[in-house]
XYZ file of C-alpha atoms in Angstrom:
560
model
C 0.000 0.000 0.000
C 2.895 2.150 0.989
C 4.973 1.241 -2.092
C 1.778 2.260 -4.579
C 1.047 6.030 -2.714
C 4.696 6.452 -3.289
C 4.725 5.476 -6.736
C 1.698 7.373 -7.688
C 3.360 10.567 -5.267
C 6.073 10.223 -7.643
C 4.315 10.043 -11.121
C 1.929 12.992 -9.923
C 4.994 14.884 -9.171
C 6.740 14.502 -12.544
C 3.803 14.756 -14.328
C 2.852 18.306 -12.839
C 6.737 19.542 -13.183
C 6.442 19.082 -16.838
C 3.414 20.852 -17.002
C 4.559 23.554 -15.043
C 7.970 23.530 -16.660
C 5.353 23.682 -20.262
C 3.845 26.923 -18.693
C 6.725 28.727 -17.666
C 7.714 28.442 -21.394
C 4.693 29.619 -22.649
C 4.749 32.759 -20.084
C 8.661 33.953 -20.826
C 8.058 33.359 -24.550
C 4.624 35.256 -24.806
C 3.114 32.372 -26.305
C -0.935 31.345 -26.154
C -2.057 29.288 -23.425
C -3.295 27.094 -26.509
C 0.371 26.040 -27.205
C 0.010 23.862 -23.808
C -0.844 20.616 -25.253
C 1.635 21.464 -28.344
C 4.438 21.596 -25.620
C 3.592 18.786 -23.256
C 2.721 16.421 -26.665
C 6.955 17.745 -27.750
C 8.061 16.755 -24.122
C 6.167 13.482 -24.507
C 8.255 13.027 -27.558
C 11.647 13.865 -26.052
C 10.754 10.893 -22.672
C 9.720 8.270 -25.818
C 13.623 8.650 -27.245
C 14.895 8.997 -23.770
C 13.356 5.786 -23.402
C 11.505 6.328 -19.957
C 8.786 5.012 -18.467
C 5.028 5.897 -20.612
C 3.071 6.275 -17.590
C 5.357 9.350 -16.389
C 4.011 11.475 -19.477
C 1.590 14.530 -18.859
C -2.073 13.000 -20.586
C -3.860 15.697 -19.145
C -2.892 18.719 -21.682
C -6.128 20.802 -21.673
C -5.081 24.705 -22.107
C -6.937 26.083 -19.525
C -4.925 23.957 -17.214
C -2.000 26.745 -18.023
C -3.622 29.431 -16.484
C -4.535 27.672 -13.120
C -0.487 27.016 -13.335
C 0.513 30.643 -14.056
C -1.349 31.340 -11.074
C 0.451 29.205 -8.742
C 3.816 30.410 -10.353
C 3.300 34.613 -10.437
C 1.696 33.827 -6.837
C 5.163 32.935 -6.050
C 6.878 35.105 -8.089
C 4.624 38.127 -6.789
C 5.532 36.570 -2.815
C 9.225 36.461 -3.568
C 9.082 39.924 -4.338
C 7.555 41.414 -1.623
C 9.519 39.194 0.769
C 12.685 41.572 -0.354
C 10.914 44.186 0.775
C 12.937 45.533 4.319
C 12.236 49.151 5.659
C 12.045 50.938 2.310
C 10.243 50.595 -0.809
C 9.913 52.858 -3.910
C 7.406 52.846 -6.303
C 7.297 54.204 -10.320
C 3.721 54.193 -11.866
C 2.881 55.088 -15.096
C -1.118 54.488 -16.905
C -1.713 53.469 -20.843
C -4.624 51.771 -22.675
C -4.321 47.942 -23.496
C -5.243 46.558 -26.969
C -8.706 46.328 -25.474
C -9.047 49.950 -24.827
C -8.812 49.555 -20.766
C -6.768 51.481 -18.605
C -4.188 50.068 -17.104
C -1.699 51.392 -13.944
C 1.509 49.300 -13.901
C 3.609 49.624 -11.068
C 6.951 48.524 -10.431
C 8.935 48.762 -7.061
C 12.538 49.679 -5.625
C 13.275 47.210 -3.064
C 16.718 45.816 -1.504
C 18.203 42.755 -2.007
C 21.241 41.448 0.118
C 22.536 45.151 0.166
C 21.634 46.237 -3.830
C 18.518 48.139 -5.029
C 16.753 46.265 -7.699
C 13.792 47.068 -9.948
C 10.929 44.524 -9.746
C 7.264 44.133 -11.708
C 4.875 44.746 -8.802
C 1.078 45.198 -10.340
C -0.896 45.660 -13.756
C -3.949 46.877 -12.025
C -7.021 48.442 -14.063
C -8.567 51.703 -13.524
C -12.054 53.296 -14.292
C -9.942 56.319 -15.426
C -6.857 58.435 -14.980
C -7.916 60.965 -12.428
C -6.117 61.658 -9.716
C -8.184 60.203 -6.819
C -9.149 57.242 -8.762
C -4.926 56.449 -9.366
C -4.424 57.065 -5.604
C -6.917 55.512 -4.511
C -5.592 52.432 -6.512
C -1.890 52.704 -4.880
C -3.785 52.621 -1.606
C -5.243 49.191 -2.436
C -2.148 47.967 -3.717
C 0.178 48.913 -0.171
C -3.216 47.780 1.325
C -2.763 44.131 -0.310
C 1.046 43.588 0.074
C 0.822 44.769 3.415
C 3.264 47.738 3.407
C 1.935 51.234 4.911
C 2.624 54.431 3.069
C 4.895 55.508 5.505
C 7.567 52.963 4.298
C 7.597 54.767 0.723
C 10.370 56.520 0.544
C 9.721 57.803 -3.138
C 7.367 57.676 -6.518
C 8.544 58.068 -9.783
C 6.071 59.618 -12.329
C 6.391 60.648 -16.117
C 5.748 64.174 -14.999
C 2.413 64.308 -16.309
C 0.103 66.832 -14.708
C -2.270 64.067 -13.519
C 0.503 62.838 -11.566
C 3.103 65.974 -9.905
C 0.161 68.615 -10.539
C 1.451 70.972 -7.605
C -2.739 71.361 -6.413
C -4.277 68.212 -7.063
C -1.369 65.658 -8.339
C -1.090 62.176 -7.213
C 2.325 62.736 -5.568
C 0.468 65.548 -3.724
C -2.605 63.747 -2.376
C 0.135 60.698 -1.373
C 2.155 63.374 0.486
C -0.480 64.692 2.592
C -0.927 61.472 3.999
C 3.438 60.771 3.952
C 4.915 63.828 4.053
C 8.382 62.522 3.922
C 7.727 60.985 0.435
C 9.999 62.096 -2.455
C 8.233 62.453 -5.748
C 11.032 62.357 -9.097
C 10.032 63.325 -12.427
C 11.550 60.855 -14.394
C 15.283 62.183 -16.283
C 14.279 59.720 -19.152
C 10.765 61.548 -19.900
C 12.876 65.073 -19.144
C 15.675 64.241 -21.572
C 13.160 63.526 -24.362
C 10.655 66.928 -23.687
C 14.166 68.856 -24.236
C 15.163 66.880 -27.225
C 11.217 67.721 -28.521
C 10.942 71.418 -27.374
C 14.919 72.557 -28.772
C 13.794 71.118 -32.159
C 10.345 72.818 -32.036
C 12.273 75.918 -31.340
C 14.129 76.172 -34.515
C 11.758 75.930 -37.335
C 14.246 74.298 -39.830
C 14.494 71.510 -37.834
C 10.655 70.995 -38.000
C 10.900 71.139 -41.729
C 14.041 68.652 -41.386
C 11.651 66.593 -39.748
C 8.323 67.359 -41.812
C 10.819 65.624 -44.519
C 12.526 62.128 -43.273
C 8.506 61.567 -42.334
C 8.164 62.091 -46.255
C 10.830 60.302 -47.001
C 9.923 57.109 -44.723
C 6.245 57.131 -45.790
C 7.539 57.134 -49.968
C 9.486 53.935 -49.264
C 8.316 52.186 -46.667
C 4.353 51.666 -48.590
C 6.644 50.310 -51.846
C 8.519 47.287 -52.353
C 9.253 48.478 -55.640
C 10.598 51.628 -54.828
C 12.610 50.214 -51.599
C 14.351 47.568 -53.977
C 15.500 49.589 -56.460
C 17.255 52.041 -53.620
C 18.741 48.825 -51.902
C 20.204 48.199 -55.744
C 21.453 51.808 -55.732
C 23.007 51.095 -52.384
C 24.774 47.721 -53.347
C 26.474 49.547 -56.569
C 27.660 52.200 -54.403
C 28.428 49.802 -51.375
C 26.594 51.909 -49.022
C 25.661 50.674 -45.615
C 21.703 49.203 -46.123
C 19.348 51.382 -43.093
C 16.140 51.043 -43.160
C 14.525 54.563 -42.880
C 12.717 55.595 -39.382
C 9.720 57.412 -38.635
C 10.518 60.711 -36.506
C 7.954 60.570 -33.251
C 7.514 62.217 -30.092
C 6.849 58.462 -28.781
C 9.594 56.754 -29.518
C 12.617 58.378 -27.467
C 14.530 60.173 -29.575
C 13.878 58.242 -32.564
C 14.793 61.510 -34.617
C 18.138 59.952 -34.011
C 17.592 56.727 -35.503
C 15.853 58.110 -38.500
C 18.705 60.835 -39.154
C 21.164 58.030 -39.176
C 19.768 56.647 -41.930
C 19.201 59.176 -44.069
C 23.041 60.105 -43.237
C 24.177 57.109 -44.230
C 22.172 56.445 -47.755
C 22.092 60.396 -48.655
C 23.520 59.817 -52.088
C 21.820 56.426 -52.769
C 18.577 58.244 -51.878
C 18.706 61.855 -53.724
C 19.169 59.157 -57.265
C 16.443 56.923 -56.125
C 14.789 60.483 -55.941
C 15.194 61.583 -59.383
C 14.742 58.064 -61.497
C 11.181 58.043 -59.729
C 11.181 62.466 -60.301
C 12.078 61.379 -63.652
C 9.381 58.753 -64.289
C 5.749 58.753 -64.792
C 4.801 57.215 -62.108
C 2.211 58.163 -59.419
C 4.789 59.744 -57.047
C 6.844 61.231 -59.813
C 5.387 64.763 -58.272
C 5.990 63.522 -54.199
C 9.446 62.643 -55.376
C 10.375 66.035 -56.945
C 8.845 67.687 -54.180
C 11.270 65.145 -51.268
C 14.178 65.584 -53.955
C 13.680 69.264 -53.446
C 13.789 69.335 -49.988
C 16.732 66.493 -49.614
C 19.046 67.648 -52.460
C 20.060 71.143 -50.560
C 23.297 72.227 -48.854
C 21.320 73.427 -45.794
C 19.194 70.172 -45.480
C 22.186 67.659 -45.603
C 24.551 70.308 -43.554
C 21.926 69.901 -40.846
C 21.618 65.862 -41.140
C 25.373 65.769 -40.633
C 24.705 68.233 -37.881
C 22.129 66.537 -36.167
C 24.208 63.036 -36.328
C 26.582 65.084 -33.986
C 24.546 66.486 -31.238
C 22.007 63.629 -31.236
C 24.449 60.894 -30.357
C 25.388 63.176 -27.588
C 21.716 63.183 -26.152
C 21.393 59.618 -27.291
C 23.991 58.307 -25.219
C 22.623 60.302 -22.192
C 19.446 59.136 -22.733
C 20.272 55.127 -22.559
C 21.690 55.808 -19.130
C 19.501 57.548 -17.891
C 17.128 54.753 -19.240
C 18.864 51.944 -17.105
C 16.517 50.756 -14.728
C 19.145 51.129 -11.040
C 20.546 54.542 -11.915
C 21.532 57.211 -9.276
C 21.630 61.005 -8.897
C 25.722 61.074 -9.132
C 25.436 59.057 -12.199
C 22.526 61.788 -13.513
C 24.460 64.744 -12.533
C 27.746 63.522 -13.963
C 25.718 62.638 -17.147
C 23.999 65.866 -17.134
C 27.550 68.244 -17.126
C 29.382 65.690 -19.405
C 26.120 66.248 -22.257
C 26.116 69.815 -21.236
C 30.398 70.443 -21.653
C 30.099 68.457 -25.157
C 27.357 70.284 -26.510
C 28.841 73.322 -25.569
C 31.971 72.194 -27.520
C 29.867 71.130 -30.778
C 28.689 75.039 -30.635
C 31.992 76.117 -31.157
C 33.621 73.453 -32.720
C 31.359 71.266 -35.750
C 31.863 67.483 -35.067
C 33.577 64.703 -36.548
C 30.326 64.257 -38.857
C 29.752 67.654 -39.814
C 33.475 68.427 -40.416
C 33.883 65.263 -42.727
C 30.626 67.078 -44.429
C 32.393 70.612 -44.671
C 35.757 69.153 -45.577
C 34.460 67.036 -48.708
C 32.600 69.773 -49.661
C 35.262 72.618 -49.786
C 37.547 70.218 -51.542
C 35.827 68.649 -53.782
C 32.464 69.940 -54.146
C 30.455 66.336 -53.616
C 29.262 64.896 -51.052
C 28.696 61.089 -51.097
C 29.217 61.429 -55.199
C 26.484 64.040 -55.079
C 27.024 67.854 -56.336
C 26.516 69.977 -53.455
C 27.121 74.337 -53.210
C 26.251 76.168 -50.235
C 27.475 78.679 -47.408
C 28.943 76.981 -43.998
C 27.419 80.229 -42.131
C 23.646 78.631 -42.942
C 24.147 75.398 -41.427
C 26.456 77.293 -38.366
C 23.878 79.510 -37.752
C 21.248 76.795 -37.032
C 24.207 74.991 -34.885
C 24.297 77.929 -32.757
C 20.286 78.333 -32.097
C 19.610 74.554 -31.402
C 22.558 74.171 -28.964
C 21.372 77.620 -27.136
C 17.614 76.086 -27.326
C 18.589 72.836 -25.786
C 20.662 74.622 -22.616
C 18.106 76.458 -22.055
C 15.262 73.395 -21.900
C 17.998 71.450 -19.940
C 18.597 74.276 -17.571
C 14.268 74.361 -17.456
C 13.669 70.947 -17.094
C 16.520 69.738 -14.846
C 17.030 73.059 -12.343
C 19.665 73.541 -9.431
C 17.238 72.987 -6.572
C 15.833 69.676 -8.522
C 15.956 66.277 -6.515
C 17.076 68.306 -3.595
C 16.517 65.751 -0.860
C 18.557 63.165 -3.369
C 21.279 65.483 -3.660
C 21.742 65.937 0.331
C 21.537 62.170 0.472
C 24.610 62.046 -2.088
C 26.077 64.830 -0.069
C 25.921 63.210 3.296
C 26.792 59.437 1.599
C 28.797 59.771 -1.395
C 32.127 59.558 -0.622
C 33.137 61.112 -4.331
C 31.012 64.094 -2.731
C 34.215 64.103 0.266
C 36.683 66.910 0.652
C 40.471 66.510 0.746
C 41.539 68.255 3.341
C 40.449 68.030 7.081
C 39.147 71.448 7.988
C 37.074 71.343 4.700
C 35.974 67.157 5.766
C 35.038 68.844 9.240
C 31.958 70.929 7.569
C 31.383 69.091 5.123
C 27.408 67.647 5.090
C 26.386 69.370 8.393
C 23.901 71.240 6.410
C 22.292 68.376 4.359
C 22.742 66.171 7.301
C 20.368 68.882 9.539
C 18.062 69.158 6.679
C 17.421 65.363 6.593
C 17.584 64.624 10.236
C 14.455 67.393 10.293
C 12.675 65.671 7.239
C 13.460 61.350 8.997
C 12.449 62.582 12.474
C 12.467 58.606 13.187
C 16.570 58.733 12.955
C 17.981 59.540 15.817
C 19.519 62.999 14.994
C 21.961 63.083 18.108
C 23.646 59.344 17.343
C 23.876 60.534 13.825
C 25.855 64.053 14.651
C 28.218 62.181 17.361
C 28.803 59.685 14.443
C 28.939 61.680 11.331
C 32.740 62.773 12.098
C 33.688 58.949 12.330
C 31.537 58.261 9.150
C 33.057 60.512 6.865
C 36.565 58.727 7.813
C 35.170 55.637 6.855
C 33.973 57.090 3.339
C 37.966 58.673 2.984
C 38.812 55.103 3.118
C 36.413 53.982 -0.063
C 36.831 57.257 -2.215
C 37.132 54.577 -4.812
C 33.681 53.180 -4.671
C 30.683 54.673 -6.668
C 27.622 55.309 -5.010
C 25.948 52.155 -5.330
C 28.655 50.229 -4.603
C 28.964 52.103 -1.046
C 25.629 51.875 -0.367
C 25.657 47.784 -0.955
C 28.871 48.314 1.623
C 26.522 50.039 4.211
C 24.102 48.212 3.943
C 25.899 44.628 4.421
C 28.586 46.100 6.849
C 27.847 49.118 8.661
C 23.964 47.833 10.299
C 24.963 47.791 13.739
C 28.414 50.734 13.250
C 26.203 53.497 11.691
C 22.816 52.237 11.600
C 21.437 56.024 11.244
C 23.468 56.253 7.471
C 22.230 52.839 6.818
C 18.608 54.379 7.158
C 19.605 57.014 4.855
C 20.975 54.504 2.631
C 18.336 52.256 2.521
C 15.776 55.367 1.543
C 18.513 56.938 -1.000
C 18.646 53.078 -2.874
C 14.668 53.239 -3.053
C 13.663 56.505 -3.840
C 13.535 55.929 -7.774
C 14.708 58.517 -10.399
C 13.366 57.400 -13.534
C 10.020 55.695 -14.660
C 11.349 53.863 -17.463
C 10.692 50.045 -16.113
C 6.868 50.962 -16.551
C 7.227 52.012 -20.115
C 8.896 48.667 -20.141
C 5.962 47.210 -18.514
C 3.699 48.480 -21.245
C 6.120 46.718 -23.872
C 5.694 43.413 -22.062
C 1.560 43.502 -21.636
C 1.326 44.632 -25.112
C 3.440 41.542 -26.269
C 1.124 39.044 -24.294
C -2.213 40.937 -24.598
C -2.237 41.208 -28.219
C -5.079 41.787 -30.577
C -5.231 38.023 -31.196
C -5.123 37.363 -27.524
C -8.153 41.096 -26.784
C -10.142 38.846 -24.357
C -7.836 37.987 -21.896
C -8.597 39.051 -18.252
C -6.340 40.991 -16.327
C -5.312 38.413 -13.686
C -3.607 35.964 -16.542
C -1.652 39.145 -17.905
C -0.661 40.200 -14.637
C 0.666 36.651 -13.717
C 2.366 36.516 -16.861
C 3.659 39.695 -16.156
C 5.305 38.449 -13.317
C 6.609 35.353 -14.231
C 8.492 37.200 -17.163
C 9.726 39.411 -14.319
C 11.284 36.646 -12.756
C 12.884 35.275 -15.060
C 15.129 38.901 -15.721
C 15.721 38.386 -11.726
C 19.956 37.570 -11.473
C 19.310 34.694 -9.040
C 16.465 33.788 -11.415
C 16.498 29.941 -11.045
C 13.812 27.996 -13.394
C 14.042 24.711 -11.394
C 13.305 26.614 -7.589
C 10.671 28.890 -9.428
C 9.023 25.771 -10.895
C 9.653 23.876 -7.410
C 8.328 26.722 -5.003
C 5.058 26.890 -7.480
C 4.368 23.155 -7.273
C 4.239 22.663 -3.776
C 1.801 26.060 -3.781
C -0.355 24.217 -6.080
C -0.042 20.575 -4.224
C -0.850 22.429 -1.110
C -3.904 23.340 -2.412
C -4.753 20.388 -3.748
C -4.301 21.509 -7.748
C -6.000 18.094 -9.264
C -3.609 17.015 -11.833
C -5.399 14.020 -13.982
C -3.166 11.722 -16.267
């Protein structure tokens, strides 16, 4: 009797591993729930040439069975993550429509793990609207169900939209009246792309610039015909094959992208230009009116221009897009954009000098005819490089992040004098202003200790911020638990939004038009279970483990 409840223990068990193992699959690969059976039938397959036993293969392979499955394993995946969670927690929010036209309010979290801040998915919850009470109302219910009270945020990251850090009726404003110590962050990302959008608006050539690689992308990219016969051009003059971009305000700085490639097939594309001027075709008179535009020594000075200052931004931008990024790392992003662009004011680039120096010399340009005055192009240098200082110095002010920056003040040891007189003062002010704002730190440990703390960040002037943070946090608990505190906020408080534009990416791949009926709970789960799965001690066999002794404990019938 024994022997037989152990044997069937043990076939139950295998069976629901390779179902489970099936669903995990199907949720990291954003495929339909009706690819179950396809899976466990292919793993059925694989135990026939392995030559095991028939009786330990999965019979039971109906599809809805997946989503009982996902349950059990974003359950875990949703407990793991708030297990991390310690004293702190940050939260970024952001709200979209889904393929079926509901709104949605994805949140992800800042929490700690063994000393190092990490990102995680933390809810895809649906809203009536996006008003401000009804979005705070649904963060509520969220701390509410993971059992963490809004005086343990220590920040919220927005996109800056007025729904969210309106300075009357915002959501960071209603959230503060009830935690006044939380820290609400506009997002550098969303910043660094309104100045990108406002300096172009600023200068109207560039609108015109960008008026015309819209042209130029919609002329190829609704004909095969006309695309092939530019990738022939392209192969005869073995130029680099881009596909051309579409310019939007969505996409983050995609007016990068689609400059690139109009850099980088300018001659190709001014002859594809005239055969089709030259023809009698339909777009014979679109094509004279885009060769028009394209052909000029002002509209290819600025493309080379553009390819110069844009990779500048670009490159800012993708850091500040990483999803653990701190104020050092912004400000020292910040003055190294603003130094360089200051430079490529004075100076042109490597881009536009290789344009001005062919041009002088020879008179071509990619094997193209080109005559024009320097002064035009310089001229426009000059006004988008003032325009974009000036939205940087709007968008990103001195007094911005304030509480962040006397957190790097007080922690950072890059932020630490060289002398001892000047190491004396230094942080005494930031320190007062955050031992007023944390009334729960004790202020007098933390001034009796601050002298002996600021020797111990002389000795790891080496580290960067995050790295001496993960040092306080592992080391210094019981030496300077006060800085810990103020470690353990600084780590949470977020300063981007990014990982919920992210999170829109990732329920728009699983909740597709194909898949418009799905309910929220399945999308959140998979949500989560693709989360996971990004996690660095991400470990398929404990995830899959952990989740089948959820479902056995509640008694998940498994039929074979």
């Amino acid at each position: 009797m024994v022997q037989s409840m152990k044997k069937s223990y043990e076939k139950t068990s295998h069976v629901l591993f390779a179902q489970m193992g099936a669903d995990l699959i199907l949720a990291t690969d954003d495929l339909p729930d009706t690819k179950f059976s396809s899976l466990l039938h292919a793993q059925a397959l694989l135990v026939r040439t392995q030559e095991q036993p028939d009786d330990h293969q999965p019979t039971y392979t109906d599809h809805n069975k997946a989503a009982e499955l996902q349950a059990s394993l974003g359950n875990v995946c949703r407990q793991q993550i708030f297990a991390r969670i310690k004293e702190s927690i940050g939260i970024m929010l952001d709200e979209s429509l889904d393929v079926a036209v509901q709104k949605k309010l994805v949140i992800f979290c800042r929490v700690i793990d063994e000393g190092v801040g990490q990102t995680e998915f933390a809810a895809n919850i649906e809203v009536k609207d996006g008003k401000a009470d009804t979005i705070t109302q649904a963060i509520m219910d969220f701390l509410h169900d993971v059992d963490v009270p809004l005086e343990r945020v220590s920040g919220i990251g927005t996109d800056g939209a007025a729904v969210m850090v309106g300075r009357l009726n915002g959501v960071v404003v209603k959230l503060q009246k009830q935690n006044p110590k939380l820290v609400g962050t506009w997002c550098v990302a969303h910043r660094l792309a309104l100045v990108c959008q406002w300096a172009s608006k600023s200068v109207p050539y560039l609108e015109t610039v960008q008026t015309t690689l819209a042209n130029i992308f919609d002329f190829f990219h609704y004909s095969a015909c006309r695309y092939n016969k530019l990738r022939e051009l392209k192969e005869l003059m073995k130029t680099q094959v881009r596909k051309f971009k579409k310019p939007t305000n969505v996409r983050w700085l995609s007016l990068h992208e689609s400059v690139k490639a109009v850099y980088s097939a300018w001659g190709c594309l001014c002859l594809a230009l005239e055969r089709e001027a030259a023809s009698k075709n339909t777009g014979g008179a679109k094509a004279r009116e885009i060769l028009k535009a394209v052909k000029s020594y002002k509209f290819i000075g600025v493309i080379c221009l553009l390819c110069d200052i844009l990779s500048t931004l670009t490159r800012c931008s993708k850091v500040f897009q990483k999803d653990s990024i701190d104020i050092r790392q912004v400000e020292d992003m910040l003055a190294a954009t603003s130094a360089t662009l200051k430079d490529l004011a004075e100076h042109p680039g490597s881009v536009l000098q290789d344009f001005f120096t062919q041009v002088a010399d020879s008179g071509h340009f990619q094997g193209i005819t080109v005559t024009g005055s320097e002064d035009i192009v310089r001229r426009i240098r000059t006004d988008f490089v003032r325009e974009i200082h000036q939205e940087m110095d709007k968008r990103f002010p001195a007094n911005d992040m304030a509480v962040l920056k006397d957190l790097a003040t007080v922690l950072d040891p890059s932020h630490l004098p060289h002398t001892q007189e000047e190491i004396r003062e230094h942080g005494k002010e930031a320190l007062e202003r955050l031992l007023t704002r944390y009334e729960e730190i004790d202020g007098e440990a933390a001034r009796d200790s601050f002298r002996l703390f600021k020797a111990l960040l002389g000795k790891h002037r080496e580290k960067g911020l995050q790295a001496m943070y993960q040092h306080m946090l592992l080391q210094c608990t019981e030496t300077f638990p006060e800085f810990v505190t103020l470690a353990e906020i600084s780590t949470t408080i977020p300063v981007t939004s990014v990982p919920c534009e992210r999170g829109f990416s990732s329920q728009n791949l699983i909740h597709t038009s194909l898949r418009s009926c799905l309910n929220i709970k399945p999308v959140e789960n998979k949500m989560f279970i693709k989360n996971a799965a990004k996690h660095p001690k991400y470990s398929e066999h404990k995830l899959i483990t952990d989740a089948y002794h959820t479902s056995w404990n509640r008694n998940v019938t498994v039929s074979e």
